mmCIF file of C-alpha atoms and ligand atoms in Angstrom:
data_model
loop_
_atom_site.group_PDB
_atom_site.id
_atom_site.type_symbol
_atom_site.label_atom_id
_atom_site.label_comp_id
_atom_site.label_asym_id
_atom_site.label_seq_id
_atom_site.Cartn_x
_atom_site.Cartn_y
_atom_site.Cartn_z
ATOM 1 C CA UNK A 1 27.821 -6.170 52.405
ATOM 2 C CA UNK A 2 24.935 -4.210 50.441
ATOM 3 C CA UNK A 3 22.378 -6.516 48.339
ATOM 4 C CA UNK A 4 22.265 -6.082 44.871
ATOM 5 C CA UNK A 5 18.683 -5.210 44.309
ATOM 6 C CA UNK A 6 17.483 -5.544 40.145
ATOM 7 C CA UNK A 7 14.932 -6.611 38.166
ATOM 8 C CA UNK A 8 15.110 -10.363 36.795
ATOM 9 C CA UNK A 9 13.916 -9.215 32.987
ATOM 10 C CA UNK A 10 15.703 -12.524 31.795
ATOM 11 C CA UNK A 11 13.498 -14.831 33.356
ATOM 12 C CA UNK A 12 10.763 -14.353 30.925
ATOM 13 C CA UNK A 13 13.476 -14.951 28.322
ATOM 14 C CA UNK A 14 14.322 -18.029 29.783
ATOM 15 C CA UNK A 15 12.917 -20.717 27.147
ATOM 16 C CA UNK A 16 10.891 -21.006 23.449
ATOM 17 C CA UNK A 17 7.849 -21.481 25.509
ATOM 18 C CA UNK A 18 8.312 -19.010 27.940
ATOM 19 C CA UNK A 19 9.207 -16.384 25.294
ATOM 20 C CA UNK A 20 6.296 -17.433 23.376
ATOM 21 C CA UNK A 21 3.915 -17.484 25.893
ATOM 22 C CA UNK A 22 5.022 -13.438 26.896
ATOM 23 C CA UNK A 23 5.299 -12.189 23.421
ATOM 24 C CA UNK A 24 3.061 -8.968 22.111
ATOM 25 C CA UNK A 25 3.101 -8.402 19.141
ATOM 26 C CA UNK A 26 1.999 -11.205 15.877
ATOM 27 C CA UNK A 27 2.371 -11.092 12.394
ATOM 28 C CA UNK A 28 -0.306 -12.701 10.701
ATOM 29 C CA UNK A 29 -0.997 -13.798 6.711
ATOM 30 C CA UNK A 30 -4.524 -12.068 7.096
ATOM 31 C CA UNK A 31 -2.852 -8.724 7.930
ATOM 32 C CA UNK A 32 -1.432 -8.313 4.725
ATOM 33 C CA UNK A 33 -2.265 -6.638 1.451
ATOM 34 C CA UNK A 34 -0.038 -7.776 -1.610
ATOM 35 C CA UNK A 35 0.665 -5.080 -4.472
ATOM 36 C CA UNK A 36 -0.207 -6.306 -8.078
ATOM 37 C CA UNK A 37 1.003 -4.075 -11.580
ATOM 38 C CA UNK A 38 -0.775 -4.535 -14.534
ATOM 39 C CA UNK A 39 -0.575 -3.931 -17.762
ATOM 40 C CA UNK A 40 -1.981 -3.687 -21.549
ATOM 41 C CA UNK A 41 -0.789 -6.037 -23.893
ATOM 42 C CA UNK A 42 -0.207 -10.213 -24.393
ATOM 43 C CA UNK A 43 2.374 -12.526 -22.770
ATOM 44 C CA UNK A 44 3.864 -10.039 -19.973
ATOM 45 C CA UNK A 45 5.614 -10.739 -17.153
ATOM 46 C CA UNK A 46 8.368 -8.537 -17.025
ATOM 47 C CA UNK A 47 10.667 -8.283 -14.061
ATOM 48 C CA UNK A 48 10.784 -4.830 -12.066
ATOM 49 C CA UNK A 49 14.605 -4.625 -11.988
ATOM 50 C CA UNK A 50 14.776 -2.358 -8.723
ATOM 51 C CA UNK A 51 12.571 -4.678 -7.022
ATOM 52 C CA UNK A 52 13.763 -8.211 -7.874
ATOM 53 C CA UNK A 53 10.549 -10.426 -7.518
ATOM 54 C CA UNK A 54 8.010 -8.255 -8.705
ATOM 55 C CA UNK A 55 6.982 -8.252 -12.217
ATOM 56 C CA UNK A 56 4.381 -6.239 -14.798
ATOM 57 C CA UNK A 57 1.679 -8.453 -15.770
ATOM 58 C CA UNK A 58 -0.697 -8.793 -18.552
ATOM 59 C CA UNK A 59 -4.258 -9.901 -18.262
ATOM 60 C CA UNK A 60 -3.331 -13.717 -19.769
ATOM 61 C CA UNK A 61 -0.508 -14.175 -17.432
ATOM 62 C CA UNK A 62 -1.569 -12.259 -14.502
ATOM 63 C CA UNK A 63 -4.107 -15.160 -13.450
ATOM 64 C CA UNK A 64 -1.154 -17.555 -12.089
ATOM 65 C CA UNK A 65 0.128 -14.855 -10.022
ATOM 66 C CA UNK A 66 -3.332 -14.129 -8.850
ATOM 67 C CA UNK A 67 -3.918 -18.059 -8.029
ATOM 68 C CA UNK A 68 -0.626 -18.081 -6.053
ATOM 69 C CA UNK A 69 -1.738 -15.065 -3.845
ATOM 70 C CA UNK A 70 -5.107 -17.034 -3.218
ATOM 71 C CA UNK A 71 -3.194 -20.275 -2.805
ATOM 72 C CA UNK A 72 -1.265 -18.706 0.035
ATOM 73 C CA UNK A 73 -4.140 -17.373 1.838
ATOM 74 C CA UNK A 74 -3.301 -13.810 1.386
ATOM 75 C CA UNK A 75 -6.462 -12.170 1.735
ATOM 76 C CA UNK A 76 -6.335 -9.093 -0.368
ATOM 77 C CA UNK A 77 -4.378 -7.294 -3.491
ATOM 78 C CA UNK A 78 -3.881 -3.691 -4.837
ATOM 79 C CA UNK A 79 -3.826 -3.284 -8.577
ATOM 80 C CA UNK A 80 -1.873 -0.692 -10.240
ATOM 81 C CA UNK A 81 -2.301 -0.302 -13.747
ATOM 82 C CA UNK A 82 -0.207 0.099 -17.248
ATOM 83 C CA UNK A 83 -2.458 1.479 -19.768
ATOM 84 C CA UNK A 84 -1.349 1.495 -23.580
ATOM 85 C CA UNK A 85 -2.025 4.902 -23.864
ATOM 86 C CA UNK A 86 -1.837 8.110 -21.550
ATOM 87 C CA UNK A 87 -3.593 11.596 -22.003
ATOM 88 C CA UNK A 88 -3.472 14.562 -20.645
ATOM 89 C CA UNK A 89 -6.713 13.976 -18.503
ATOM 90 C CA UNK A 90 -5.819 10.146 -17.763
ATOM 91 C CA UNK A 91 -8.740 9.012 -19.561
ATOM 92 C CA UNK A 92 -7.469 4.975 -18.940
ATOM 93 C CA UNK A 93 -8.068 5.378 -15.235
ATOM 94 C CA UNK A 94 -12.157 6.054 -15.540
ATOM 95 C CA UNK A 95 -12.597 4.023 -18.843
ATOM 96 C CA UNK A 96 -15.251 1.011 -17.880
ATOM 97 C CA UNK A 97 -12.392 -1.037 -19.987
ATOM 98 C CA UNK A 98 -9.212 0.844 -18.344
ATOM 99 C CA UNK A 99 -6.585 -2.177 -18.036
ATOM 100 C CA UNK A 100 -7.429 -2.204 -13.823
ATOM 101 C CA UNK A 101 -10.969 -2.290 -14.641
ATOM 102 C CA UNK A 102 -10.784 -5.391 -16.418
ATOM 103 C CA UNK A 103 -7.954 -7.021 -14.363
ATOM 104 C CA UNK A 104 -10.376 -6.557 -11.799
ATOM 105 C CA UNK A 105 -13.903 -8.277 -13.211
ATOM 106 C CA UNK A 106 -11.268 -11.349 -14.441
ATOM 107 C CA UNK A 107 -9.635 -11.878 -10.999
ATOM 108 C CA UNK A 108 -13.453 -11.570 -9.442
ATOM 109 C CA UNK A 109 -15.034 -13.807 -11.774
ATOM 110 C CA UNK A 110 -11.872 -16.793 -10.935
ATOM 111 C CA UNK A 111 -11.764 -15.735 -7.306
ATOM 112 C CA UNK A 112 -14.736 -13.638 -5.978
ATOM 113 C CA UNK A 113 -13.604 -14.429 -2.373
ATOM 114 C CA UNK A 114 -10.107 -12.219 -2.995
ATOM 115 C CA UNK A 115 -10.450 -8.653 -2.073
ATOM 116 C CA UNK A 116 -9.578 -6.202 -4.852
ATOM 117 C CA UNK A 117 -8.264 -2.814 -3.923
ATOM 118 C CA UNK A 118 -8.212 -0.866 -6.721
ATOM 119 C CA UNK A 119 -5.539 2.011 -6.522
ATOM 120 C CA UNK A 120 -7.302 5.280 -7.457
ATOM 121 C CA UNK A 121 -5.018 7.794 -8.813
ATOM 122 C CA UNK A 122 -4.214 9.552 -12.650
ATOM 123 C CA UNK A 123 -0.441 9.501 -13.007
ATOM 124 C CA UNK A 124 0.221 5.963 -14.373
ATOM 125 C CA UNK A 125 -3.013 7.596 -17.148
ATOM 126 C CA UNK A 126 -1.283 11.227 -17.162
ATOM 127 C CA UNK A 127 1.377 11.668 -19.666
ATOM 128 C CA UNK A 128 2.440 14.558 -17.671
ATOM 129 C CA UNK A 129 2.565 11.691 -14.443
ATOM 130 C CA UNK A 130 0.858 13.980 -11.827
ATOM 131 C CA UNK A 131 -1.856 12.788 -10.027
ATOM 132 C CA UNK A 132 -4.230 15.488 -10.999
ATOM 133 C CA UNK A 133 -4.920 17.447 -13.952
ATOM 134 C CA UNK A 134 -2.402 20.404 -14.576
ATOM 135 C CA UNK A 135 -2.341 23.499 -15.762
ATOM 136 C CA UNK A 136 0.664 24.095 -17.292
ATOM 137 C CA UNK A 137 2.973 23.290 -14.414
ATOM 138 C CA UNK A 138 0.108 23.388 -11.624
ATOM 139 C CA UNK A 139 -1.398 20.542 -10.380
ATOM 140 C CA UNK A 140 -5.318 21.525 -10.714
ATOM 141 C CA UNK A 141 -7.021 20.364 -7.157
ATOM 142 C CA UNK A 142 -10.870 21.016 -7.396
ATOM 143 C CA UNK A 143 -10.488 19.970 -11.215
ATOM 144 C CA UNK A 144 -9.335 16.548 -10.191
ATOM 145 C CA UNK A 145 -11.978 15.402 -7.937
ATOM 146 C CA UNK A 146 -14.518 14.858 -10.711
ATOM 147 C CA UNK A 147 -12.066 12.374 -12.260
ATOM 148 C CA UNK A 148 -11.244 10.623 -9.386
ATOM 149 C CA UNK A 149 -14.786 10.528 -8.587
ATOM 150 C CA UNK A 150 -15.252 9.224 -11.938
ATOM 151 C CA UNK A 151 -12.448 6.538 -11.405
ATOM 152 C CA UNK A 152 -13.607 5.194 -8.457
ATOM 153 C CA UNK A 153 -17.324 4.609 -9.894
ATOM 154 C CA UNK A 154 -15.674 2.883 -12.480
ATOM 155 C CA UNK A 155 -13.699 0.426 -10.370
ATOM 156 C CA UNK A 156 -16.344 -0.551 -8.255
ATOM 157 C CA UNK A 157 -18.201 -0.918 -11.460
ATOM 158 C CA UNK A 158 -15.717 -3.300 -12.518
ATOM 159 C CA UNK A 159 -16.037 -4.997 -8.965
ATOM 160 C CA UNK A 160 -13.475 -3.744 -6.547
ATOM 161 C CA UNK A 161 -14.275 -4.294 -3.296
ATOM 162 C CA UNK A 162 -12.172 -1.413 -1.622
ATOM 163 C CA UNK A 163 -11.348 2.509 -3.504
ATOM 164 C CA UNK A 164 -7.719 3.271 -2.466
ATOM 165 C CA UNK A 165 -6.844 6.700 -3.157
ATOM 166 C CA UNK A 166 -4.103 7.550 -3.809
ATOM 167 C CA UNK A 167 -3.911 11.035 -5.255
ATOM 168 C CA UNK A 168 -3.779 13.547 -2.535
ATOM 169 C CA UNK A 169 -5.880 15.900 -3.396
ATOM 170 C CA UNK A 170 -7.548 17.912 -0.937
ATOM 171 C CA UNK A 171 -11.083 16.729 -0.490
ATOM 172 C CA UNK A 172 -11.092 13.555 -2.191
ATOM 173 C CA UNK A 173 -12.469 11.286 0.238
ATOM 174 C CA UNK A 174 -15.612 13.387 -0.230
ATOM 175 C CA UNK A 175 -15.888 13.791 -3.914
ATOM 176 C CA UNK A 176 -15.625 9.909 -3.984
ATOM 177 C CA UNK A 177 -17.374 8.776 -1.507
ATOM 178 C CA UNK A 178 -20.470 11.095 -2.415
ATOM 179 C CA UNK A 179 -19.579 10.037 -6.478
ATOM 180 C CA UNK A 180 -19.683 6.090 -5.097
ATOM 181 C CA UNK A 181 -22.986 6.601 -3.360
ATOM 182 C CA UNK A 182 -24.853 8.344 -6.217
ATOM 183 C CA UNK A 183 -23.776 5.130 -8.312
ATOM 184 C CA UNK A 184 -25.377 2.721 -5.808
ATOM 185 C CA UNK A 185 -22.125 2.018 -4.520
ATOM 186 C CA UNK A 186 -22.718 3.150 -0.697
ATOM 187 C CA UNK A 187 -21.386 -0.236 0.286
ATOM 188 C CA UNK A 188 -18.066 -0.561 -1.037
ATOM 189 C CA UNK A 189 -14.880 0.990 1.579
ATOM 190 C CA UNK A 190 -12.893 3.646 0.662
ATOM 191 C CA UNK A 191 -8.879 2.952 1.779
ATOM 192 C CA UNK A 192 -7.726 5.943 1.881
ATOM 193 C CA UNK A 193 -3.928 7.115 1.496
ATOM 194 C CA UNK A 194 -4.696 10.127 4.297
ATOM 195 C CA UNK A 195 -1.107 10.497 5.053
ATOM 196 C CA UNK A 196 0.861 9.922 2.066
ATOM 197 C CA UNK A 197 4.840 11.797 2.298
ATOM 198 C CA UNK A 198 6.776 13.119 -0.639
ATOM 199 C CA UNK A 199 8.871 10.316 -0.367
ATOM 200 C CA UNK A 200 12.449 9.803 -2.365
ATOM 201 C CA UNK A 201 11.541 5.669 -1.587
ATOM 202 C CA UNK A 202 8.655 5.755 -4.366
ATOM 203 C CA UNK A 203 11.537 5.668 -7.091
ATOM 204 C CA UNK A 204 11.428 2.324 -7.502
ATOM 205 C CA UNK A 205 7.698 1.860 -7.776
ATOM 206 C CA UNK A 206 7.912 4.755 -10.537
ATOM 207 C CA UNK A 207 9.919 2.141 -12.953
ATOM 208 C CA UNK A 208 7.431 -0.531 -11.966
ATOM 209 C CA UNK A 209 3.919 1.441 -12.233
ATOM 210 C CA UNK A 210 5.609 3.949 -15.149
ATOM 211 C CA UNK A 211 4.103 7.375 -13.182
ATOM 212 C CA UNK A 212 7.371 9.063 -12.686
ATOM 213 C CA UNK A 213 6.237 13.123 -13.066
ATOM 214 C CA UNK A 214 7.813 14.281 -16.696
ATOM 215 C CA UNK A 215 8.228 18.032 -14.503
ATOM 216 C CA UNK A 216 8.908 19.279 -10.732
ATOM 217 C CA UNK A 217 7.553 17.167 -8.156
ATOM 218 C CA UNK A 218 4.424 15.850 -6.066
ATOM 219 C CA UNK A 219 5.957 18.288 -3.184
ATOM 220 C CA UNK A 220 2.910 20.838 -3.681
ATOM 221 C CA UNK A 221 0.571 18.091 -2.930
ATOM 222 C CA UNK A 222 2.431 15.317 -0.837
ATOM 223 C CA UNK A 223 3.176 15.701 2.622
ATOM 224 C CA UNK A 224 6.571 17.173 3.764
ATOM 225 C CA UNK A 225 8.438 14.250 5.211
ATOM 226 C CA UNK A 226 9.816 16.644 8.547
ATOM 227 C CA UNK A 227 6.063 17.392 9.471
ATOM 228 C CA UNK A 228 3.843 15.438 12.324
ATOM 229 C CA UNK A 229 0.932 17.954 12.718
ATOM 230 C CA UNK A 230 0.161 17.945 9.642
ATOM 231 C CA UNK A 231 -0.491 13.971 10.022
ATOM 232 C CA UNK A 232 -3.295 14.937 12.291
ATOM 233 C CA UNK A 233 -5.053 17.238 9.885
ATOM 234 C CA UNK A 234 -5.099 15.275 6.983
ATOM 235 C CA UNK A 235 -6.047 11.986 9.172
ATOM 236 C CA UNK A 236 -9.366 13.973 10.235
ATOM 237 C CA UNK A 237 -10.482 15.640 7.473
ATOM 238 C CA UNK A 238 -10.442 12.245 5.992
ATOM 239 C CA UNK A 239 -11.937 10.854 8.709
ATOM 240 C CA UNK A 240 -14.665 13.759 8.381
ATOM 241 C CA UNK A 241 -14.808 12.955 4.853
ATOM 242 C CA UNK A 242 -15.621 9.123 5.395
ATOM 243 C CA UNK A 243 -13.155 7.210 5.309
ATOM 244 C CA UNK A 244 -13.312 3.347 6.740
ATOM 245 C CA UNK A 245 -9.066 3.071 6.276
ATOM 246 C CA UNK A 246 -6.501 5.126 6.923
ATOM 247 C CA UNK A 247 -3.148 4.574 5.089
ATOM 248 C CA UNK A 248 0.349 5.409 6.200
ATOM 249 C CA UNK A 249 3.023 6.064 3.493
ATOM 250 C CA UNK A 250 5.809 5.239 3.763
ATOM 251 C CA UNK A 251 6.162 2.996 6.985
ATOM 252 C CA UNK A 252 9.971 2.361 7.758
ATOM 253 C CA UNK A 253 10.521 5.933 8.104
ATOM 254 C CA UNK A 254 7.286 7.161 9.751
ATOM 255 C CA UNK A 255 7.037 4.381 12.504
ATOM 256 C CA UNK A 256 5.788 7.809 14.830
ATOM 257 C CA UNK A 257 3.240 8.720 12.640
ATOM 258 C CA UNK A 258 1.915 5.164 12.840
ATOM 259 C CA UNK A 259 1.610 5.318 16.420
ATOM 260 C CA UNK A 260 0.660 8.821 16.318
ATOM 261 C CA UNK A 261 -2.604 7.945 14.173
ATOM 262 C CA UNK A 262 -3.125 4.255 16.533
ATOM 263 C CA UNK A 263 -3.390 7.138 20.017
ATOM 264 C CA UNK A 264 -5.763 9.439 18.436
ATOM 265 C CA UNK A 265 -7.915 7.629 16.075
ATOM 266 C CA UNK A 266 -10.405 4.462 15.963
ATOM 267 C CA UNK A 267 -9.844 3.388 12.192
ATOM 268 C CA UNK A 268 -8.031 0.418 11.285
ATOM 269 C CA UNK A 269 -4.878 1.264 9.896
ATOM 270 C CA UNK A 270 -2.609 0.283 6.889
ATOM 271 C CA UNK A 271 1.034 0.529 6.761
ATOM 272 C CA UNK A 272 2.050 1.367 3.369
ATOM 273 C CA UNK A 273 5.869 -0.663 3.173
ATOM 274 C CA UNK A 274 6.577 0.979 -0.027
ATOM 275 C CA UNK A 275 8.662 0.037 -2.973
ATOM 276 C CA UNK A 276 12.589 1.899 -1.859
ATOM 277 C CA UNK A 277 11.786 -0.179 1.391
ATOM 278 C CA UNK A 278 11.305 -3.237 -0.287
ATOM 279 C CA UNK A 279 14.426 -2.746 -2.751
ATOM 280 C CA UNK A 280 16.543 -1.806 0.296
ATOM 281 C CA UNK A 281 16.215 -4.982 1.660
ATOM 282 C CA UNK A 282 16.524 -7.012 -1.439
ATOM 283 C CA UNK A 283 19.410 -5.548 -2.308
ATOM 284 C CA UNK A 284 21.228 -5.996 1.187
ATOM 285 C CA UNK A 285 20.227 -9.664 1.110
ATOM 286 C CA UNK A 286 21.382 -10.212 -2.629
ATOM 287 C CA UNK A 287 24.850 -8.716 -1.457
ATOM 288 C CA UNK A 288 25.009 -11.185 1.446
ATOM 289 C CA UNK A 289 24.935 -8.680 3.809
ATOM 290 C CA UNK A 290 21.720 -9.449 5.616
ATOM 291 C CA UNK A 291 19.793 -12.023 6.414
ATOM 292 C CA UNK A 292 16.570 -11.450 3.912
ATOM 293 C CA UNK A 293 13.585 -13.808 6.481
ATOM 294 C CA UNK A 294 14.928 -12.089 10.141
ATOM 295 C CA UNK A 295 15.066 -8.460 8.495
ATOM 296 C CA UNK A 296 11.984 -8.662 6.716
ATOM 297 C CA UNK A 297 10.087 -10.400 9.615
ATOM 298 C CA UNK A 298 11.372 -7.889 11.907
ATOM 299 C CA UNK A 299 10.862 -4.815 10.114
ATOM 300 C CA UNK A 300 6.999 -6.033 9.487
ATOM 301 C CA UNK A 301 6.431 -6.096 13.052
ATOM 302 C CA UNK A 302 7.691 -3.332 13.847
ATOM 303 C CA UNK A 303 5.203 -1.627 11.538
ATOM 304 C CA UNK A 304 2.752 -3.813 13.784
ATOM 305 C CA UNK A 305 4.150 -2.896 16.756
ATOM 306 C CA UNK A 306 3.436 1.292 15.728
ATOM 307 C CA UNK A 307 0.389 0.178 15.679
ATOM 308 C CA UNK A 308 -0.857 -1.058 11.936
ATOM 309 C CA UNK A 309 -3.281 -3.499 11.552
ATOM 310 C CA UNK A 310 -2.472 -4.204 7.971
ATOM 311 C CA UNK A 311 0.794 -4.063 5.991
ATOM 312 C CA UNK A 312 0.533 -3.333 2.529
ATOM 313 C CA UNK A 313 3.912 -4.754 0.914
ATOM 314 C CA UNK A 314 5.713 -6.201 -1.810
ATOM 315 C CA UNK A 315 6.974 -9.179 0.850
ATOM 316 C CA UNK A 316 3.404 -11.059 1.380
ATOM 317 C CA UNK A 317 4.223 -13.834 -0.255
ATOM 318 C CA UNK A 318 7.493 -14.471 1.346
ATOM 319 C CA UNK A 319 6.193 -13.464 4.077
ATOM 320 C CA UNK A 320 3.497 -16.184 4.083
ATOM 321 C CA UNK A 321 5.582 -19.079 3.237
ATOM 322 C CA UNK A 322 7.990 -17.491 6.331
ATOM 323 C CA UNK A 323 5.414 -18.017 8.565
ATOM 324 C CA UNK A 324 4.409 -21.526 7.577
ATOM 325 C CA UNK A 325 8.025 -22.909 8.118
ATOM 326 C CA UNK A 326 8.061 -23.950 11.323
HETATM 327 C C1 PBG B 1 0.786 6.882 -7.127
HETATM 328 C C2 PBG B 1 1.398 5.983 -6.128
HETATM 329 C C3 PBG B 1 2.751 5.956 -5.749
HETATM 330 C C4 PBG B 1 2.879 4.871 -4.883
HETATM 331 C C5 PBG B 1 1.619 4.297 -4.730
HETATM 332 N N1 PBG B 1 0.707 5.026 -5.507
HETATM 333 C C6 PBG B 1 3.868 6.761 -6.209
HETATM 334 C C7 PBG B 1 3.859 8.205 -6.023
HETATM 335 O O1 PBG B 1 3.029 8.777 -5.309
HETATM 336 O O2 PBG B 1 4.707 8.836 -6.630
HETATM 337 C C8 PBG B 1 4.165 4.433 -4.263
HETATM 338 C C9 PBG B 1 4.207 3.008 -3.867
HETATM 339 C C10 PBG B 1 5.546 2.452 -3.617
HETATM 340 O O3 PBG B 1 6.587 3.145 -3.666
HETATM 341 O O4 PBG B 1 5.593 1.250 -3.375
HETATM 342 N N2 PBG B 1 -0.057 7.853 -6.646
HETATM 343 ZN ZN1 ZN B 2 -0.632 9.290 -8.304
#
């Protein structure tokens, strides 16, 4: 009679302990960054109806959703922001009392220990809802930088503690970080969105952050969704540029590019788990048809598993009370 000859993989499956004991990969409450909207106005909180849990918030109620985060232990937030009034420039996104700009010095002043990330882009400012400045239907690149630059300054003004930037733009990682510096801001981080796809999953976040473009697309300066090389060029020249983060955007769909950036580069890295993600999953769930903790837990460290050290998603807080349960 010939032996059976195999590998035993079960054995290491074999009990909680043992399973626990063997297991790679951790999810942690201080990996995660948890998106905040904001917006002008008094007595706000409205729901996001595409992404059931998140809400708009002005500056008198945003401060209990603020103490939750810092309740939970959540260690940093991203603040998008609803002015009252949009231009053609985007003039709310660089004025020193832009709605993020004062979001940010009130959430400092209760908690100075929470990191603020402010986002730094023009289309929730725009009323055209590009991220640059256009002329008429081309998005300007060079002419951008100075706002951005400008934008930046005045979010660290306001105290932000990390520039996320959002906009795509070639070159600006440079024309902020050299605009920071000049304002005595050498200190402060710059998060930057280095490879950001023209994603169809932002739709949701469009209805929550109101920066859906009135014409064409953001194809001519967002990444093309079927490219990988091109994940390599714009994660060095932003590297070059100075960047301290790199951010991946989407995740769920660009789990490669994740790992791509973790082989070749020493930066930590952010997993952006954007809003069609997050909707995806709510939805399912709401139908019944999933299980919302096990899918969510599992699709989070996967994104960890690519190779993200931070996950920047709508799910944080669940997340967090998740992994206290046990
Ligand atoms: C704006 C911006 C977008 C997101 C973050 N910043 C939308 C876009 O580029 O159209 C998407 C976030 C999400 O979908 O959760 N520059
Ligand atoms: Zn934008």
């Amino acid at each position: 009679m010939t032996e059976l000859n195999f590998r035993r993989h079960r054995r290491l499956r074999s009990s909680k302990a043992m399973r626990s004991m063997v297991k790679e990969t951790y999810l942690h409450k201080e990996d995660l960054i948890y998106p905040i909207f904001v917006m002008e106005g008094e007595n706000i909180k409205n729901p996001v109806s595409s992404m059931p849990g998140v809400f708009q918030f002005s500056l008198d109620t945003l401060n209990t959703e603020v103490d939750e985060v810092v309740e939970l232990g959540i260690p940093a937030i991203i603040l998008f922001g609803l002015p009252a009034e949009k231009d053609a420039v985007g003039t709310g996104a660089f004025h020193d009392h832009g709605i993020v700009q004062k979001a940010t010095r009130q959430i400092k002043e209760r908690h100075p220990d929470i990191i603020v990330i402010a986002d730094t882009c023009l289309c929730e400012f725009t009323d055209h809802g590009h991220c640059g400045v256009v002329e008429g239907e081309k998005v300007l690149n060079d002419a951008s930088l100075d706002l951005l630059g400008r934008t930046a300054v005045s979010q660290a003004k306001a105290g932000a503690d990390i520039i996320a930037p959002s906009n795509m733009m070639d070159g600006f990682v440079a024309a902020i970080r050299v605009a920071l510096d000049e304002a005595g801001f050498e200190d402060v981080p710059i998060m930057s969105y280095a490879v950001k796809y023209a994603s169809a999953y932002y739709g949701p976040f469009r209805e929550a952050a109101d920066g859906a473009p009135q014409f064409g697309d953001r194809k001519t300066y967002q990444m093309d969704p079927a490219n990988r090389m091109e994940a390599f060029r714009e994660a060095e020249s932003d590297i070059e540029e100075g960047a301290d983060f790199l951010i991946i955007k989407p995740a769920l769909s660009y789990l490669d590019i994740i790992r791509d950036v973790r082989n070749n580069y020493t930066l930590p890295i952010v997993a952006y788990n954007v809003s069609g993600e997050y909707a995806m999953i709510k939805a399912a769930a709401q139908n019944g048809w999933i299980e919302e903790k096990p899918v969510v837990m599992e699709t989070l460290l996967g994104m960890k598993r690519a190779g993200a050290d931070m996950i920047l998603t709508y799910h944080a807080k669940d997340v967090v009370r998740w992994l206290e349960e046990k």
